[in-house]
Amino acid sequence: MNAEVFQMIITLLGGLAMFIYGMNLMSDGLQKAAGEKMQKILALLTRNPVLGVLAGALCTAVLQSSSATTVMVLGFVSAGLMKLPQAISIILGANIGTTITAQLIAFKIGDYAWLFVAIGFVLYFFLKQEKVISIGQTLFAFGLLFVGINIMGETMKPLAGSQFFVDLMMQVQDIPVLGVLLGTIMTVVVQSSSATIAVLQNLASTAGPDGISSIIGLQGALPILFGDNIGTTITALLASIGASVNAKRTAAAHVIFNMTGTFIFIWFIPWYAKFIQIISPSGPEVAVIARQIANAHMCFNIFNTILFLPLIGILVKVVTKLVPGKDSDRLPSEPIYLDYNVLERPFAAIHLAKKELSRLAGFAAGMIVSSKKAFLGNDLTAVKEVLDMEDAVNELQKKTVSYLASISSAETLTEKQASQVSGLMHVAADIEHVGDYCENIAVFAREKTKNKYEFSDSACAEIYECFDHAGRMMRDSIQALETGDHGLADDVKEQEKELNHIEVLLRKQHMKRLNEKTCSPEFTVIYTDVIHNIERIGDCCDNIANAVLDNVDFKAMDEAAN
């Protein structure tokens, strides 16, 4: 290998690296700038297949990566927040959304690349406001992306003089399967169909030996383009390893969708190329072929979506046959919703963490019921249930907090999202404390049963009322967290004040019973400790309500589990 060839390869790889870096940085900037709008996009996912396609396209347009959208969808499917037909419709939309990058490249924005870099740099590095910084990051990255494209374009020009490369391109034109294989391998290696399509657009814009025609031509570019679409499915396949059965089925549907489209279109390449030429701008081939490739990419995915949208039900049956089985039940201490693959998409990761916290809170609510049964019913089986569940709650709380901590380290986290994560960590601690107080009550119940303590009917009625009050507060605080209902959160705070008042009143009434000798003095410690632990449960519910009032609530997609 001579020095010129080596320099060409290094420069080409450098340009590609700058393109990928710029695209990823732009994705991060767009995600921060979009902020809570991403939650609204997610809300569309639960409606119907057509809106699912729209949501998938919008998410991918913001994230600038169909792979990122697909991985996020796999996380939701694996968590049970999304059904298989919904997931497939979103992936159909993601394939359309990813064509935006090729369209941007097709416009001759590269001439202004350094202008975007300069403006973006000023906004990104010198201004303080988070929203402006995000916009600056997006512009700066947008410019870098085109700087990378310009580098690749300049590097590829000498290829026209290489007879070996010209002969290779002729083989791709004559043997479409070779082009499909080349495109697939390129995308698998680079892990970005947008990057490989950008390379393809630059390559096709390079003039051949005659100095007029493209070195590869549209018919030669189409098979590589189809291969790029197949190669992008590898990310979803890798992400589905170790995921739920439905997540594996979703990844399989992605592969089937893109491979079927390629299999259909590969037989009609000459006619498809003519159609694309008709709908694209006219002019010298090397001047318009980048736009033709972008249009071919978009039309390919739109046609495929139109074809598969009415057949989603059939596709579900096919992937169910291909990937049989069902998910095994998980232990209470094992997370259901947490997915580390989506950490770089904080709006999605936070939603999954909130769902896990809701599940954790449900366990704590069940512990309140069991501790009530244990204490008032002298039920040692219920005592064991509480103690066993306490271990599970502690373990699950640790895993959820660890996940939240991982979200905190995401580069795409906004200030508001960081505040939400911090609030959820406090919520996790309060839920775990509820479990601790229930454990205390279960221990008291065991002592009460062992020593055969008999409380008066009035004392039992008072404790029964306290348990019901705390249980209602726990249910309301969970609902407030899930729905973001500030009115319900305010109601929980009022209930907490009432519970504080009840504790003071019950202590006085117990002292009155002691004076009247209707209760035994040895029961006093257990009685006061039980009502105090119940009151502390109310304090935890009050803290959760405060978190909701501080806007630690996430409404999008809650109905997806239905």
Short mmCIF file of N, CA and C in Angstrom, two decimals, residues 292-449:
data_model
loop_
_atom_site.label_atom_id
_atom_site.label_comp_id
_atom_site.label_asym_id
_atom_site.label_seq_id
_atom_site.Cartn_x
_atom_site.Cartn_y
_atom_site.Cartn_z
N GLN A 292 -31.37 12.10 -5.68
CA GLN A 292 -32.05 10.90 -6.13
C GLN A 292 -31.94 9.76 -5.11
N ILE A 293 -30.75 9.60 -4.53
CA ILE A 293 -30.55 8.55 -3.52
C ILE A 293 -31.40 8.85 -2.29
N ALA A 294 -31.46 10.13 -1.88
CA ALA A 294 -32.28 10.51 -0.73
C ALA A 294 -33.75 10.22 -1.00
N ASN A 295 -34.21 10.55 -2.19
CA ASN A 295 -35.61 10.28 -2.56
C ASN A 295 -35.89 8.78 -2.64
N ALA A 296 -34.91 8.04 -3.16
CA ALA A 296 -35.07 6.58 -3.27
C ALA A 296 -35.17 5.96 -1.87
N HIS A 297 -34.35 6.47 -0.97
CA HIS A 297 -34.37 5.99 0.42
C HIS A 297 -35.73 6.26 1.06
N MET A 298 -36.25 7.47 0.88
CA MET A 298 -37.53 7.84 1.49
C MET A 298 -38.68 7.05 0.87
N CYS A 299 -38.71 6.98 -0.45
CA CYS A 299 -39.79 6.27 -1.13
C CYS A 299 -39.79 4.77 -0.79
N PHE A 300 -38.60 4.20 -0.70
CA PHE A 300 -38.47 2.78 -0.35
C PHE A 300 -39.16 2.50 0.98
N ASN A 301 -38.88 3.35 1.97
CA ASN A 301 -39.44 3.13 3.30
C ASN A 301 -40.92 3.50 3.39
N ILE A 302 -41.34 4.52 2.63
CA ILE A 302 -42.77 4.87 2.60
C ILE A 302 -43.57 3.76 1.94
N PHE A 303 -43.07 3.25 0.81
CA PHE A 303 -43.77 2.15 0.13
C PHE A 303 -43.86 0.92 1.02
N ASN A 304 -42.78 0.61 1.69
CA ASN A 304 -42.77 -0.55 2.60
C ASN A 304 -43.78 -0.37 3.73
N THR A 305 -43.83 0.84 4.27
CA THR A 305 -44.77 1.11 5.37
C THR A 305 -46.21 0.96 4.89
N ILE A 306 -46.51 1.52 3.73
CA ILE A 306 -47.87 1.40 3.17
C ILE A 306 -48.21 -0.07 2.94
N LEU A 307 -47.21 -0.85 2.52
CA LEU A 307 -47.43 -2.27 2.26
C LEU A 307 -47.69 -3.04 3.55
N PHE A 308 -46.91 -2.75 4.59
CA PHE A 308 -46.98 -3.55 5.81
C PHE A 308 -48.01 -3.06 6.82
N LEU A 309 -48.40 -1.80 6.75
CA LEU A 309 -49.31 -1.26 7.76
C LEU A 309 -50.61 -2.06 7.88
N PRO A 310 -51.25 -2.43 6.74
CA PRO A 310 -52.47 -3.26 6.88
C PRO A 310 -52.16 -4.71 7.28
N LEU A 311 -50.88 -5.10 7.20
CA LEU A 311 -50.51 -6.50 7.45
C LEU A 311 -49.84 -6.69 8.81
N ILE A 312 -49.96 -5.69 9.69
CA ILE A 312 -49.29 -5.80 11.00
C ILE A 312 -49.76 -7.03 11.76
N GLY A 313 -51.07 -7.30 11.70
CA GLY A 313 -51.61 -8.48 12.38
C GLY A 313 -50.96 -9.76 11.90
N ILE A 314 -50.78 -9.87 10.57
CA ILE A 314 -50.14 -11.06 10.00
C ILE A 314 -48.68 -11.12 10.42
N LEU A 315 -48.01 -9.96 10.40
CA LEU A 315 -46.60 -9.92 10.80
C LEU A 315 -46.43 -10.35 12.26
N VAL A 316 -47.39 -9.96 13.10
CA VAL A 316 -47.34 -10.37 14.51
C VAL A 316 -47.41 -11.90 14.61
N LYS A 317 -48.30 -12.49 13.82
CA LYS A 317 -48.43 -13.96 13.85
C LYS A 317 -47.15 -14.64 13.35
N VAL A 318 -46.54 -14.04 12.32
CA VAL A 318 -45.31 -14.62 11.77
C VAL A 318 -44.18 -14.61 12.80
N VAL A 319 -43.96 -13.45 13.44
CA VAL A 319 -42.85 -13.37 14.40
C VAL A 319 -43.15 -14.19 15.66
N THR A 320 -44.44 -14.36 15.97
CA THR A 320 -44.80 -15.20 17.12
C THR A 320 -44.45 -16.65 16.85
N LYS A 321 -44.63 -17.07 15.58
CA LYS A 321 -44.23 -18.43 15.19
C LYS A 321 -42.71 -18.57 15.16
N LEU A 322 -42.05 -17.53 14.65
CA LEU A 322 -40.58 -17.59 14.54
C LEU A 322 -39.91 -17.54 15.90
N VAL A 323 -40.49 -16.77 16.84
CA VAL A 323 -39.92 -16.65 18.19
C VAL A 323 -40.97 -17.15 19.18
N PRO A 324 -41.06 -18.46 19.38
CA PRO A 324 -42.08 -19.01 20.28
C PRO A 324 -41.70 -18.82 21.75
N GLY A 325 -42.63 -19.20 22.62
CA GLY A 325 -42.36 -19.18 24.05
C GLY A 325 -43.01 -18.00 24.73
N LYS A 326 -42.82 -17.93 26.04
CA LYS A 326 -43.33 -16.82 26.83
C LYS A 326 -42.33 -16.49 27.93
N ASP A 327 -42.45 -15.30 28.44
CA ASP A 327 -41.50 -14.84 29.46
C ASP A 327 -41.81 -15.51 30.80
N SER A 328 -40.76 -15.93 31.49
CA SER A 328 -40.93 -16.53 32.82
C SER A 328 -41.23 -15.43 33.83
N ASP A 329 -41.97 -15.79 34.87
CA ASP A 329 -42.29 -14.82 35.91
C ASP A 329 -41.02 -14.41 36.65
N ARG A 330 -40.94 -13.13 36.98
CA ARG A 330 -39.77 -12.63 37.69
C ARG A 330 -40.06 -12.53 39.18
N LEU A 331 -39.02 -12.63 39.96
CA LEU A 331 -39.15 -12.46 41.40
C LEU A 331 -39.51 -11.01 41.70
N PRO A 332 -40.22 -10.76 42.83
CA PRO A 332 -40.57 -9.37 43.17
C PRO A 332 -39.36 -8.44 43.23
N SER A 333 -38.20 -8.99 43.63
CA SER A 333 -37.01 -8.15 43.75
C SER A 333 -36.33 -7.86 42.41
N GLU A 334 -36.80 -8.51 41.33
CA GLU A 334 -36.21 -8.29 40.01
C GLU A 334 -36.98 -7.20 39.26
N PRO A 335 -36.29 -6.18 38.75
CA PRO A 335 -36.98 -5.11 38.02
C PRO A 335 -37.67 -5.64 36.76
N ILE A 336 -38.79 -5.04 36.44
CA ILE A 336 -39.52 -5.38 35.22
C ILE A 336 -39.30 -4.30 34.16
N TYR A 337 -39.27 -3.05 34.58
CA TYR A 337 -39.29 -1.93 33.64
C TYR A 337 -37.91 -1.34 33.32
N LEU A 338 -36.94 -1.53 34.17
CA LEU A 338 -35.65 -0.87 33.98
C LEU A 338 -34.89 -1.46 32.81
N ASP A 339 -34.44 -0.60 31.90
CA ASP A 339 -33.70 -1.03 30.71
C ASP A 339 -32.51 -0.10 30.52
N TYR A 340 -31.32 -0.65 30.70
CA TYR A 340 -30.10 0.17 30.60
C TYR A 340 -29.78 0.56 29.17
N ASN A 341 -30.43 -0.05 28.17
CA ASN A 341 -30.17 0.30 26.78
C ASN A 341 -30.69 1.69 26.42
N VAL A 342 -31.62 2.24 27.22
CA VAL A 342 -32.23 3.53 26.86
C VAL A 342 -31.73 4.68 27.73
N LEU A 343 -30.65 4.47 28.46
CA LEU A 343 -30.17 5.50 29.38
C LEU A 343 -29.83 6.81 28.69
N GLU A 344 -29.37 6.73 27.44
CA GLU A 344 -29.02 7.96 26.72
C GLU A 344 -30.25 8.70 26.21
N ARG A 345 -31.43 8.15 26.45
CA ARG A 345 -32.69 8.81 26.12
C ARG A 345 -33.41 9.05 27.45
N PRO A 346 -32.99 10.08 28.22
CA PRO A 346 -33.50 10.27 29.58
C PRO A 346 -35.01 10.34 29.68
N PHE A 347 -35.68 10.94 28.68
CA PHE A 347 -37.14 11.05 28.76
C PHE A 347 -37.78 9.67 28.80
N ALA A 348 -37.15 8.69 28.13
CA ALA A 348 -37.67 7.32 28.15
C ALA A 348 -37.22 6.58 29.40
N ALA A 349 -35.96 6.75 29.77
CA ALA A 349 -35.42 6.05 30.95
C ALA A 349 -36.13 6.51 32.22
N ILE A 350 -36.42 7.81 32.32
CA ILE A 350 -37.13 8.32 33.50
C ILE A 350 -38.53 7.72 33.58
N HIS A 351 -39.17 7.61 32.44
CA HIS A 351 -40.51 7.02 32.42
C HIS A 351 -40.46 5.57 32.92
N LEU A 352 -39.48 4.81 32.48
CA LEU A 352 -39.36 3.43 32.92
C LEU A 352 -39.06 3.35 34.42
N ALA A 353 -38.23 4.26 34.91
CA ALA A 353 -37.92 4.28 36.34
C ALA A 353 -39.16 4.60 37.16
N LYS A 354 -39.96 5.53 36.66
CA LYS A 354 -41.20 5.89 37.36
C LYS A 354 -42.16 4.71 37.41
N LYS A 355 -42.23 3.94 36.33
CA LYS A 355 -43.10 2.76 36.33
C LYS A 355 -42.60 1.73 37.34
N GLU A 356 -41.28 1.58 37.45
CA GLU A 356 -40.74 0.63 38.44
C GLU A 356 -41.03 1.11 39.86
N LEU A 357 -40.96 2.42 40.07
CA LEU A 357 -41.29 2.96 41.39
C LEU A 357 -42.76 2.75 41.72
N SER A 358 -43.62 2.86 40.72
CA SER A 358 -45.04 2.59 40.95
C SER A 358 -45.24 1.14 41.37
N ARG A 359 -44.51 0.25 40.72
CA ARG A 359 -44.57 -1.17 41.10
C ARG A 359 -44.06 -1.37 42.53
N LEU A 360 -42.95 -0.72 42.85
CA LEU A 360 -42.39 -0.80 44.19
C LEU A 360 -43.38 -0.27 45.23
N ALA A 361 -44.03 0.84 44.90
CA ALA A 361 -45.02 1.41 45.81
C ALA A 361 -46.20 0.47 45.99
N GLY A 362 -46.55 -0.26 44.93
CA GLY A 362 -47.62 -1.24 45.04
C GLY A 362 -47.29 -2.34 46.04
N PHE A 363 -46.02 -2.77 46.05
CA PHE A 363 -45.59 -3.76 47.04
C PHE A 363 -45.71 -3.19 48.46
N ALA A 364 -45.31 -1.92 48.61
CA ALA A 364 -45.39 -1.28 49.93
C ALA A 364 -46.84 -1.17 50.39
N ALA A 365 -47.74 -0.85 49.46
CA ALA A 365 -49.17 -0.78 49.80
C ALA A 365 -49.68 -2.14 50.25
N GLY A 366 -49.21 -3.20 49.57
CA GLY A 366 -49.59 -4.55 49.98
C GLY A 366 -49.06 -4.89 51.36
N MET A 367 -47.90 -4.37 51.70
CA MET A 367 -47.32 -4.60 53.03
C MET A 367 -48.17 -3.94 54.13
N ILE A 368 -48.75 -2.79 53.81
CA ILE A 368 -49.64 -2.13 54.79
C ILE A 368 -50.83 -3.04 55.09
N VAL A 369 -51.41 -3.61 54.05
CA VAL A 369 -52.56 -4.51 54.22
C VAL A 369 -52.16 -5.74 55.04
N SER A 370 -51.00 -6.32 54.70
CA SER A 370 -50.56 -7.53 55.40
C SER A 370 -50.21 -7.25 56.85
N SER A 371 -49.58 -6.08 57.12
CA SER A 371 -49.23 -5.75 58.50
C SER A 371 -50.48 -5.51 59.34
N LYS A 372 -51.51 -4.95 58.72
CA LYS A 372 -52.79 -4.78 59.41
C LYS A 372 -53.40 -6.14 59.76
N LYS A 373 -53.35 -7.04 58.79
CA LYS A 373 -53.87 -8.40 59.02
C LYS A 373 -53.07 -9.12 60.11
N ALA A 374 -51.75 -8.91 60.09
CA ALA A 374 -50.88 -9.56 61.06
C ALA A 374 -51.17 -9.07 62.47
N PHE A 375 -51.33 -7.75 62.62
CA PHE A 375 -51.47 -7.19 63.96
C PHE A 375 -52.88 -7.39 64.53
N LEU A 376 -53.87 -7.07 63.74
CA LEU A 376 -55.24 -7.15 64.26
C LEU A 376 -55.80 -8.56 64.23
N GLY A 377 -55.26 -9.39 63.32
CA GLY A 377 -55.77 -10.76 63.21
C GLY A 377 -54.88 -11.80 63.84
N ASN A 378 -53.79 -11.35 64.48
CA ASN A 378 -52.83 -12.29 65.09
C ASN A 378 -52.41 -13.36 64.08
N ASP A 379 -52.11 -12.92 62.88
CA ASP A 379 -51.83 -13.84 61.77
C ASP A 379 -50.31 -13.92 61.55
N LEU A 380 -49.71 -15.02 61.96
CA LEU A 380 -48.25 -15.18 61.81
C LEU A 380 -47.86 -15.39 60.35
N THR A 381 -48.77 -15.94 59.54
CA THR A 381 -48.49 -16.08 58.10
C THR A 381 -48.34 -14.71 57.46
N ALA A 382 -49.20 -13.78 57.86
CA ALA A 382 -49.12 -12.41 57.35
C ALA A 382 -47.83 -11.74 57.82
N VAL A 383 -47.40 -12.07 59.03
CA VAL A 383 -46.11 -11.54 59.54
C VAL A 383 -44.98 -11.96 58.62
N LYS A 384 -44.96 -13.24 58.24
CA LYS A 384 -43.92 -13.75 57.35
C LYS A 384 -43.99 -13.08 55.98
N GLU A 385 -45.21 -12.84 55.48
CA GLU A 385 -45.38 -12.18 54.19
C GLU A 385 -44.74 -10.79 54.21
N VAL A 386 -44.98 -10.06 55.32
CA VAL A 386 -44.41 -8.71 55.43
C VAL A 386 -42.89 -8.76 55.47
N LEU A 387 -42.34 -9.66 56.27
CA LEU A 387 -40.88 -9.74 56.41
C LEU A 387 -40.23 -10.17 55.11
N ASP A 388 -40.85 -11.12 54.39
CA ASP A 388 -40.30 -11.55 53.09
C ASP A 388 -40.37 -10.42 52.07
N MET A 389 -41.50 -9.71 52.06
CA MET A 389 -41.66 -8.62 51.09
C MET A 389 -40.73 -7.46 51.40
N GLU A 390 -40.41 -7.25 52.67
CA GLU A 390 -39.48 -6.19 53.05
C GLU A 390 -38.12 -6.41 52.40
N ASP A 391 -37.66 -7.65 52.38
CA ASP A 391 -36.38 -7.96 51.73
C ASP A 391 -36.45 -7.65 50.24
N ALA A 392 -37.57 -8.02 49.62
CA ALA A 392 -37.73 -7.77 48.18
C ALA A 392 -37.79 -6.28 47.88
N VAL A 393 -38.51 -5.53 48.73
CA VAL A 393 -38.63 -4.08 48.54
C VAL A 393 -37.27 -3.41 48.68
N ASN A 394 -36.50 -3.81 49.66
CA ASN A 394 -35.16 -3.24 49.85
C ASN A 394 -34.28 -3.48 48.63
N GLU A 395 -34.31 -4.72 48.12
CA GLU A 395 -33.48 -5.07 46.97
C GLU A 395 -33.92 -4.31 45.72
N LEU A 396 -35.22 -4.25 45.49
CA LEU A 396 -35.73 -3.56 44.31
C LEU A 396 -35.48 -2.06 44.40
N GLN A 397 -35.58 -1.51 45.59
CA GLN A 397 -35.32 -0.08 45.77
C GLN A 397 -33.86 0.25 45.43
N LYS A 398 -32.93 -0.61 45.87
CA LYS A 398 -31.51 -0.39 45.56
C LYS A 398 -31.27 -0.41 44.05
N LYS A 399 -31.89 -1.36 43.37
CA LYS A 399 -31.69 -1.48 41.92
C LYS A 399 -32.30 -0.28 41.19
N THR A 400 -33.44 0.20 41.68
CA THR A 400 -34.08 1.35 41.04
C THR A 400 -33.26 2.62 41.26
N VAL A 401 -32.75 2.81 42.46
CA VAL A 401 -31.91 3.98 42.75
C VAL A 401 -30.63 3.93 41.92
N SER A 402 -30.06 2.73 41.77
CA SER A 402 -28.86 2.57 40.95
C SER A 402 -29.15 2.96 39.50
N TYR A 403 -30.32 2.59 39.01
CA TYR A 403 -30.73 2.94 37.64
C TYR A 403 -30.90 4.45 37.52
N LEU A 404 -31.55 5.06 38.50
CA LEU A 404 -31.72 6.51 38.49
C LEU A 404 -30.36 7.22 38.52
N ALA A 405 -29.43 6.69 39.28
CA ALA A 405 -28.08 7.27 39.33
C ALA A 405 -27.41 7.18 37.95
N SER A 406 -27.67 6.08 37.24
CA SER A 406 -27.11 5.92 35.90
C SER A 406 -27.71 6.95 34.94
N ILE A 407 -29.00 7.23 35.10
CA ILE A 407 -29.62 8.26 34.26
C ILE A 407 -28.95 9.61 34.50
N SER A 408 -28.58 9.87 35.75
CA SER A 408 -27.98 11.16 36.11
C SER A 408 -26.68 11.42 35.36
N SER A 409 -26.01 10.35 34.94
CA SER A 409 -24.73 10.52 34.26
C SER A 409 -24.88 10.67 32.75
N ALA A 410 -26.12 10.62 32.25
CA ALA A 410 -26.35 10.75 30.81
C ALA A 410 -26.03 12.17 30.35
N GLU A 411 -25.31 12.28 29.25
CA GLU A 411 -24.91 13.60 28.74
C GLU A 411 -26.09 14.39 28.22
N THR A 412 -27.16 13.70 27.86
CA THR A 412 -28.32 14.38 27.26
C THR A 412 -29.32 14.84 28.31
N LEU A 413 -29.00 14.70 29.59
CA LEU A 413 -29.93 15.06 30.66
C LEU A 413 -30.07 16.58 30.76
N THR A 414 -31.31 17.06 30.77
CA THR A 414 -31.55 18.50 30.95
C THR A 414 -31.63 18.81 32.44
N GLU A 415 -31.62 20.10 32.78
CA GLU A 415 -31.72 20.49 34.18
C GLU A 415 -33.03 20.03 34.80
N LYS A 416 -34.12 20.15 34.05
CA LYS A 416 -35.42 19.73 34.57
C LYS A 416 -35.44 18.22 34.79
N GLN A 417 -34.87 17.48 33.85
CA GLN A 417 -34.84 16.03 34.00
C GLN A 417 -33.95 15.62 35.17
N ALA A 418 -32.86 16.34 35.38
CA ALA A 418 -31.99 16.06 36.53
C ALA A 418 -32.75 16.27 37.83
N SER A 419 -33.58 17.32 37.87
CA SER A 419 -34.40 17.57 39.05
C SER A 419 -35.42 16.46 39.26
N GLN A 420 -35.98 15.96 38.16
CA GLN A 420 -36.94 14.86 38.26
C GLN A 420 -36.28 13.59 38.78
N VAL A 421 -35.09 13.32 38.30
CA VAL A 421 -34.37 12.13 38.76
C VAL A 421 -34.08 12.23 40.25
N SER A 422 -33.64 13.41 40.68
CA SER A 422 -33.37 13.61 42.10
C SER A 422 -34.63 13.41 42.93
N GLY A 423 -35.75 13.94 42.44
CA GLY A 423 -37.02 13.76 43.15
C GLY A 423 -37.43 12.31 43.24
N LEU A 424 -37.21 11.57 42.16
CA LEU A 424 -37.58 10.15 42.16
C LEU A 424 -36.70 9.35 43.12
N MET A 425 -35.46 9.76 43.28
CA MET A 425 -34.61 9.08 44.27
C MET A 425 -35.17 9.24 45.68
N HIS A 426 -35.66 10.45 45.97
CA HIS A 426 -36.28 10.68 47.28
C HIS A 426 -37.57 9.86 47.42
N VAL A 427 -38.33 9.77 46.33
CA VAL A 427 -39.55 8.96 46.36
C VAL A 427 -39.21 7.50 46.65
N ALA A 428 -38.15 7.00 46.00
CA ALA A 428 -37.72 5.62 46.23
C ALA A 428 -37.38 5.39 47.70
N ALA A 429 -36.70 6.35 48.30
CA ALA A 429 -36.33 6.23 49.72
C ALA A 429 -37.57 6.21 50.60
N ASP A 430 -38.56 7.06 50.28
CA ASP A 430 -39.78 7.09 51.09
C ASP A 430 -40.57 5.80 50.97
N ILE A 431 -40.62 5.22 49.78
CA ILE A 431 -41.33 3.95 49.61
C ILE A 431 -40.63 2.86 50.43
N GLU A 432 -39.30 2.86 50.40
CA GLU A 432 -38.56 1.86 51.18
C GLU A 432 -38.80 2.05 52.68
N HIS A 433 -38.94 3.30 53.10
CA HIS A 433 -39.22 3.57 54.52
C HIS A 433 -40.60 3.03 54.91
N VAL A 434 -41.56 3.12 53.99
CA VAL A 434 -42.89 2.55 54.27
C VAL A 434 -42.75 1.05 54.58
N GLY A 435 -41.91 0.38 53.79
CA GLY A 435 -41.66 -1.04 54.05
C GLY A 435 -41.04 -1.27 55.42
N ASP A 436 -40.12 -0.38 55.82
CA ASP A 436 -39.48 -0.50 57.13
C ASP A 436 -40.52 -0.39 58.25
N TYR A 437 -41.43 0.57 58.12
CA TYR A 437 -42.45 0.77 59.17
C TYR A 437 -43.41 -0.42 59.23
N CYS A 438 -43.72 -0.99 58.06
CA CYS A 438 -44.58 -2.18 58.04
C CYS A 438 -43.85 -3.36 58.70
N GLU A 439 -42.55 -3.44 58.47
CA GLU A 439 -41.76 -4.49 59.11
C GLU A 439 -41.80 -4.33 60.64
N ASN A 440 -41.67 -3.09 61.11
CA ASN A 440 -41.75 -2.85 62.55
C ASN A 440 -43.08 -3.33 63.12
N ILE A 441 -44.16 -3.01 62.41
CA ILE A 441 -45.49 -3.39 62.88
C ILE A 441 -45.63 -4.92 62.90
N ALA A 442 -45.05 -5.59 61.86
CA ALA A 442 -45.11 -7.06 61.82
C ALA A 442 -44.37 -7.67 63.01
N VAL A 443 -43.26 -7.07 63.39
CA VAL A 443 -42.52 -7.56 64.56
C VAL A 443 -43.35 -7.37 65.83
N PHE A 444 -44.02 -6.21 65.93
CA PHE A 444 -44.93 -5.99 67.08
C PHE A 444 -46.04 -7.03 67.08
N ALA A 445 -46.56 -7.34 65.89
CA ALA A 445 -47.65 -8.31 65.78
C ALA A 445 -47.19 -9.69 66.26
N ARG A 446 -45.97 -10.04 65.89
CA ARG A 446 -45.44 -11.33 66.32
C ARG A 446 -45.30 -11.37 67.84
N GLU A 447 -44.83 -10.27 68.43
CA GLU A 447 -44.69 -10.20 69.89
C GLU A 447 -46.06 -10.25 70.55
N LYS A 448 -47.01 -9.53 69.97
CA LYS A 448 -48.38 -9.50 70.51
C LYS A 448 -49.00 -10.90 70.50
N THR A 449 -48.81 -11.63 69.40
CA THR A 449 -49.38 -12.97 69.28
C THR A 449 -48.67 -13.94 70.23
#
